[in-house]
Amino acid sequence: MMQELPSEAKLVKLRKVIKESFSYFDKIGNGTVQQDDIGTIMRYLGQFPSESELKDVLIPELLEKDSGGDHLVSYDAFEKMMQRCLLEHEYDADDPEMLLAAFRVLDPEGRGYIDANLMHEHLSTRGGKASDGFREREMSEFLDYAKDKESADSNRIYYEDYVAKLTEDVEKHLENIYKDARGPVAKGL
């Protein structure tokens, strides 16, 4: 089935959203960002490539278009790549059932929760590669968001609650930033 092309009005709105998101990281206003910010901007826009996809594919593609050698990514190169990713849903988030299935693998006893220390260990080497693991700041933010603060043992991540909370927050965020620029946001992330 062929994907419907977005209208010119939607493309204009999409460009505006991409430009605004990029500008948050364009610290001196010269139309460039540090290559290390690309993953954060993409995640803000609802695309979730792995760290190795960023390092091995996306950032080299962006830097190839900007051969200045300064490790800065231009807005023009980023916008083209980001439009492609968004319109093709290339790095869309996994659906909630996929996330729950992943958590259940880490919970063979079926307790409904995972110890935060075990989760930290798994996420430090996501996919078996340290390069795909969370950075320390990301790890801290994730665990703070995911742990059940109301439980007697606040070191537990009740993954069904976490996935429901995450799904709702991501959907609200994407609806808010895109409104009608990208077309319907897929329900369930």
Tab-separated table of C-alpha atoms in Angstrom:
chain	number	residue	atom	x	y	z
A	1	MET	CA	0.000	0.000	0.000
A	2	MET	CA	1.420	3.372	-1.020
A	3	GLN	CA	1.670	6.010	1.668
A	4	GLU	CA	-0.320	9.178	1.098
A	5	LEU	CA	1.867	12.224	0.545
A	6	PRO	CA	1.333	15.047	3.030
A	7	SER	CA	-0.226	18.264	1.836
A	8	GLU	CA	1.910	21.370	1.381
A	9	ALA	CA	0.259	22.878	4.473
A	10	LYS	CA	1.242	19.843	6.560
A	11	LEU	CA	4.810	20.008	5.264
A	12	VAL	CA	5.029	23.683	6.230
A	13	LYS	CA	3.779	22.853	9.746
A	14	LEU	CA	6.147	19.895	9.978
A	15	ARG	CA	9.103	22.080	8.981
A	16	LYS	CA	8.068	24.591	11.629
A	17	VAL	CA	8.023	21.900	14.335
A	18	ILE	CA	11.414	20.570	13.244
A	19	LYS	CA	12.897	24.093	13.103
A	20	GLU	CA	11.570	24.988	16.553
A	21	SER	CA	12.922	21.774	18.082
A	22	PHE	CA	16.305	22.274	16.402
A	23	SER	CA	16.472	25.876	17.600
A	24	TYR	CA	16.324	24.753	21.261
A	25	PHE	CA	19.811	23.283	20.735
A	26	ASP	CA	21.212	25.901	18.348
A	27	LYS	CA	22.934	27.719	21.184
A	28	ILE	CA	24.462	30.564	19.166
A	29	GLY	CA	21.752	30.877	16.523
A	30	ASN	CA	23.912	30.005	13.538
A	31	GLY	CA	21.768	27.147	12.183
A	32	THR	CA	23.929	24.349	13.609
A	33	VAL	CA	23.904	21.974	16.565
A	34	GLN	CA	26.472	19.640	18.091
A	35	GLN	CA	26.258	16.106	16.705
A	36	ASP	CA	25.733	14.818	20.269
A	37	ASP	CA	22.375	16.655	20.388
A	38	ILE	CA	20.894	14.871	17.346
A	39	GLY	CA	19.532	11.879	19.312
A	40	THR	CA	17.879	14.142	21.883
A	41	ILE	CA	16.224	16.262	19.194
A	42	MET	CA	15.027	13.154	17.352
A	43	ARG	CA	13.548	11.642	20.519
A	44	TYR	CA	11.807	14.935	21.286
A	45	LEU	CA	10.269	14.727	17.807
A	46	GLY	CA	9.092	11.136	18.390
A	47	GLN	CA	11.816	9.182	16.595
A	48	PHE	CA	13.845	6.684	18.608
A	49	PRO	CA	16.928	5.354	16.812
A	50	SER	CA	19.404	3.323	18.844
A	51	GLU	CA	22.689	4.919	19.827
A	52	SER	CA	24.502	2.715	17.312
A	53	GLU	CA	22.086	3.772	14.527
A	54	LEU	CA	22.814	7.378	15.438
A	55	LYS	CA	26.589	6.898	15.514
A	56	ASP	CA	26.935	4.513	12.578
A	57	VAL	CA	24.251	5.736	10.156
A	58	LEU	CA	22.472	8.999	10.914
A	59	ILE	CA	25.252	11.257	12.195
A	60	PRO	CA	27.700	10.226	9.439
A	61	GLU	CA	24.916	10.913	6.899
A	62	LEU	CA	24.372	14.365	8.399
A	63	LEU	CA	28.080	15.180	8.642
A	64	GLU	CA	28.670	13.987	5.061
A	65	LYS	CA	26.267	16.662	3.868
A	66	ASP	CA	28.123	19.245	6.003
A	67	SER	CA	31.756	18.527	5.260
A	68	GLY	CA	33.061	21.335	7.455
A	69	GLY	CA	34.851	18.863	9.737
A	70	ASP	CA	33.686	20.692	12.860
A	71	HIS	CA	31.234	18.004	14.101
A	72	LEU	CA	28.361	20.458	13.724
A	73	VAL	CA	25.137	19.503	11.968
A	74	SER	CA	23.375	22.122	9.881
A	75	TYR	CA	19.662	22.693	10.085
A	76	ASP	CA	19.212	22.028	6.354
A	77	ALA	CA	20.795	18.566	6.559
A	78	PHE	CA	18.889	17.751	9.748
A	79	GLU	CA	15.547	18.906	8.359
A	80	LYS	CA	15.836	16.715	5.247
A	81	MET	CA	16.780	13.662	7.282
A	82	MET	CA	14.130	14.327	9.931
A	83	GLN	CA	11.337	14.815	7.400
A	84	ARG	CA	12.229	11.466	5.839
A	85	CYS	CA	12.288	9.732	9.227
A	86	LEU	CA	8.981	11.265	10.325
A	87	LEU	CA	7.100	10.743	7.080
A	88	GLU	CA	8.309	7.168	6.750
A	89	HIS	CA	7.849	6.512	10.505
A	90	GLU	CA	11.366	5.104	10.336
A	91	TYR	CA	12.177	5.242	14.049
A	92	ASP	CA	8.722	5.431	15.628
A	93	ALA	CA	8.453	4.166	19.187
A	94	ASP	CA	7.604	0.537	19.805
A	95	ASP	CA	3.983	-0.165	20.647
A	96	PRO	CA	3.041	-0.871	24.303
A	97	GLU	CA	2.662	-4.629	23.771
A	98	MET	CA	6.221	-4.842	22.441
A	99	LEU	CA	7.493	-2.937	25.490
A	100	LEU	CA	5.532	-5.152	27.878
A	101	ALA	CA	6.869	-8.274	26.171
A	102	ALA	CA	10.423	-6.981	26.648
A	103	PHE	CA	9.789	-6.319	30.338
A	104	ARG	CA	8.265	-9.784	30.785
A	105	VAL	CA	11.472	-11.349	29.462
A	106	LEU	CA	13.273	-9.593	32.320
A	107	ASP	CA	10.649	-10.860	34.800
A	108	PRO	CA	10.606	-14.654	34.335
A	109	GLU	CA	8.881	-15.128	37.707
A	110	GLY	CA	5.954	-12.985	36.542
A	111	ARG	CA	6.025	-10.687	39.593
A	112	GLY	CA	4.936	-7.656	37.578
A	113	TYR	CA	7.957	-5.587	38.522
A	114	ILE	CA	11.672	-5.375	37.880
A	115	ASP	CA	14.252	-4.251	40.390
A	116	ALA	CA	15.713	-0.880	39.357
A	117	ASN	CA	19.282	-2.156	39.880
A	118	LEU	CA	18.677	-5.035	37.464
A	119	MET	CA	17.139	-2.605	34.981
A	120	HIS	CA	20.176	-0.330	35.333
A	121	GLU	CA	22.431	-3.276	34.525
A	122	HIS	CA	20.413	-4.214	31.417
A	123	LEU	CA	20.170	-0.663	30.121
A	124	SER	CA	23.864	-0.002	30.583
A	125	THR	CA	24.513	-2.524	27.815
A	126	ARG	CA	21.287	-2.310	25.822
A	127	GLY	CA	21.265	-4.839	23.016
A	128	GLY	CA	24.460	-6.335	24.371
A	129	LYS	CA	26.505	-3.364	23.177
A	130	ALA	CA	27.777	-0.791	25.631
A	131	SER	CA	27.512	1.775	22.810
A	132	ASP	CA	23.725	1.291	22.828
A	133	GLY	CA	23.454	1.718	26.584
A	134	PHE	CA	21.913	4.712	28.273
A	135	ARG	CA	24.152	7.603	29.224
A	136	GLU	CA	24.303	8.175	32.983
A	137	ARG	CA	22.031	11.253	32.916
A	138	GLU	CA	19.486	9.374	30.772
A	139	MET	CA	19.666	6.417	33.156
A	140	SER	CA	19.019	8.607	36.179
A	141	GLU	CA	16.079	10.353	34.497
A	142	PHE	CA	14.609	7.047	33.310
A	143	LEU	CA	14.821	5.407	36.728
A	144	ASP	CA	13.360	8.471	38.429
A	145	TYR	CA	10.428	8.405	35.984
A	146	ALA	CA	9.940	4.628	36.005
A	147	LYS	CA	10.240	3.679	39.684
A	148	ASP	CA	7.101	3.443	41.775
A	149	LYS	CA	7.556	6.153	44.378
A	150	GLU	CA	4.407	5.139	46.289
A	151	SER	CA	5.455	1.526	46.828
A	152	ALA	CA	6.971	0.286	50.071
A	153	ASP	CA	9.978	-0.712	47.970
A	154	SER	CA	10.610	2.317	45.788
A	155	ASN	CA	13.374	0.458	43.975
A	156	ARG	CA	10.837	-1.454	41.889
A	157	ILE	CA	9.605	-0.674	38.393
A	158	TYR	CA	6.053	-1.940	37.980
A	159	TYR	CA	6.298	-2.240	34.238
A	160	GLU	CA	2.596	-2.308	33.318
A	161	ASP	CA	2.128	0.995	35.169
A	162	TYR	CA	5.319	2.374	33.632
A	163	VAL	CA	4.308	1.449	30.059
A	164	ALA	CA	0.813	2.929	30.555
A	165	LYS	CA	2.291	6.166	31.937
A	166	LEU	CA	4.923	6.338	29.191
A	167	THR	CA	2.396	5.663	26.421
A	168	GLU	CA	0.062	8.362	27.688
A	169	ASP	CA	2.846	10.913	28.128
A	170	VAL	CA	4.385	10.244	24.701
A	171	GLU	CA	0.999	10.440	22.961
A	172	LYS	CA	0.182	13.733	24.701
A	173	HIS	CA	3.618	15.146	23.885
A	174	LEU	CA	3.437	14.180	20.202
A	175	GLU	CA	-0.132	15.431	19.835
A	176	ASN	CA	0.894	18.696	21.442
A	177	ILE	CA	3.947	19.386	19.295
A	178	TYR	CA	2.551	18.133	15.998
A	179	LYS	CA	-1.128	18.954	16.262
A	180	ASP	CA	-2.073	18.394	12.611
A	181	ALA	CA	1.389	18.696	11.029
A	182	ARG	CA	2.264	15.022	10.766
A	183	GLY	CA	-1.098	13.377	10.373
A	184	PRO	CA	-2.575	10.982	12.891
A	185	VAL	CA	-0.232	9.839	15.645
A	186	ALA	CA	-0.281	6.080	15.920
A	187	LYS	CA	-2.156	5.115	19.058
A	188	GLY	CA	-0.134	3.141	21.545
A	189	LEU	CA	3.041	5.201	20.966
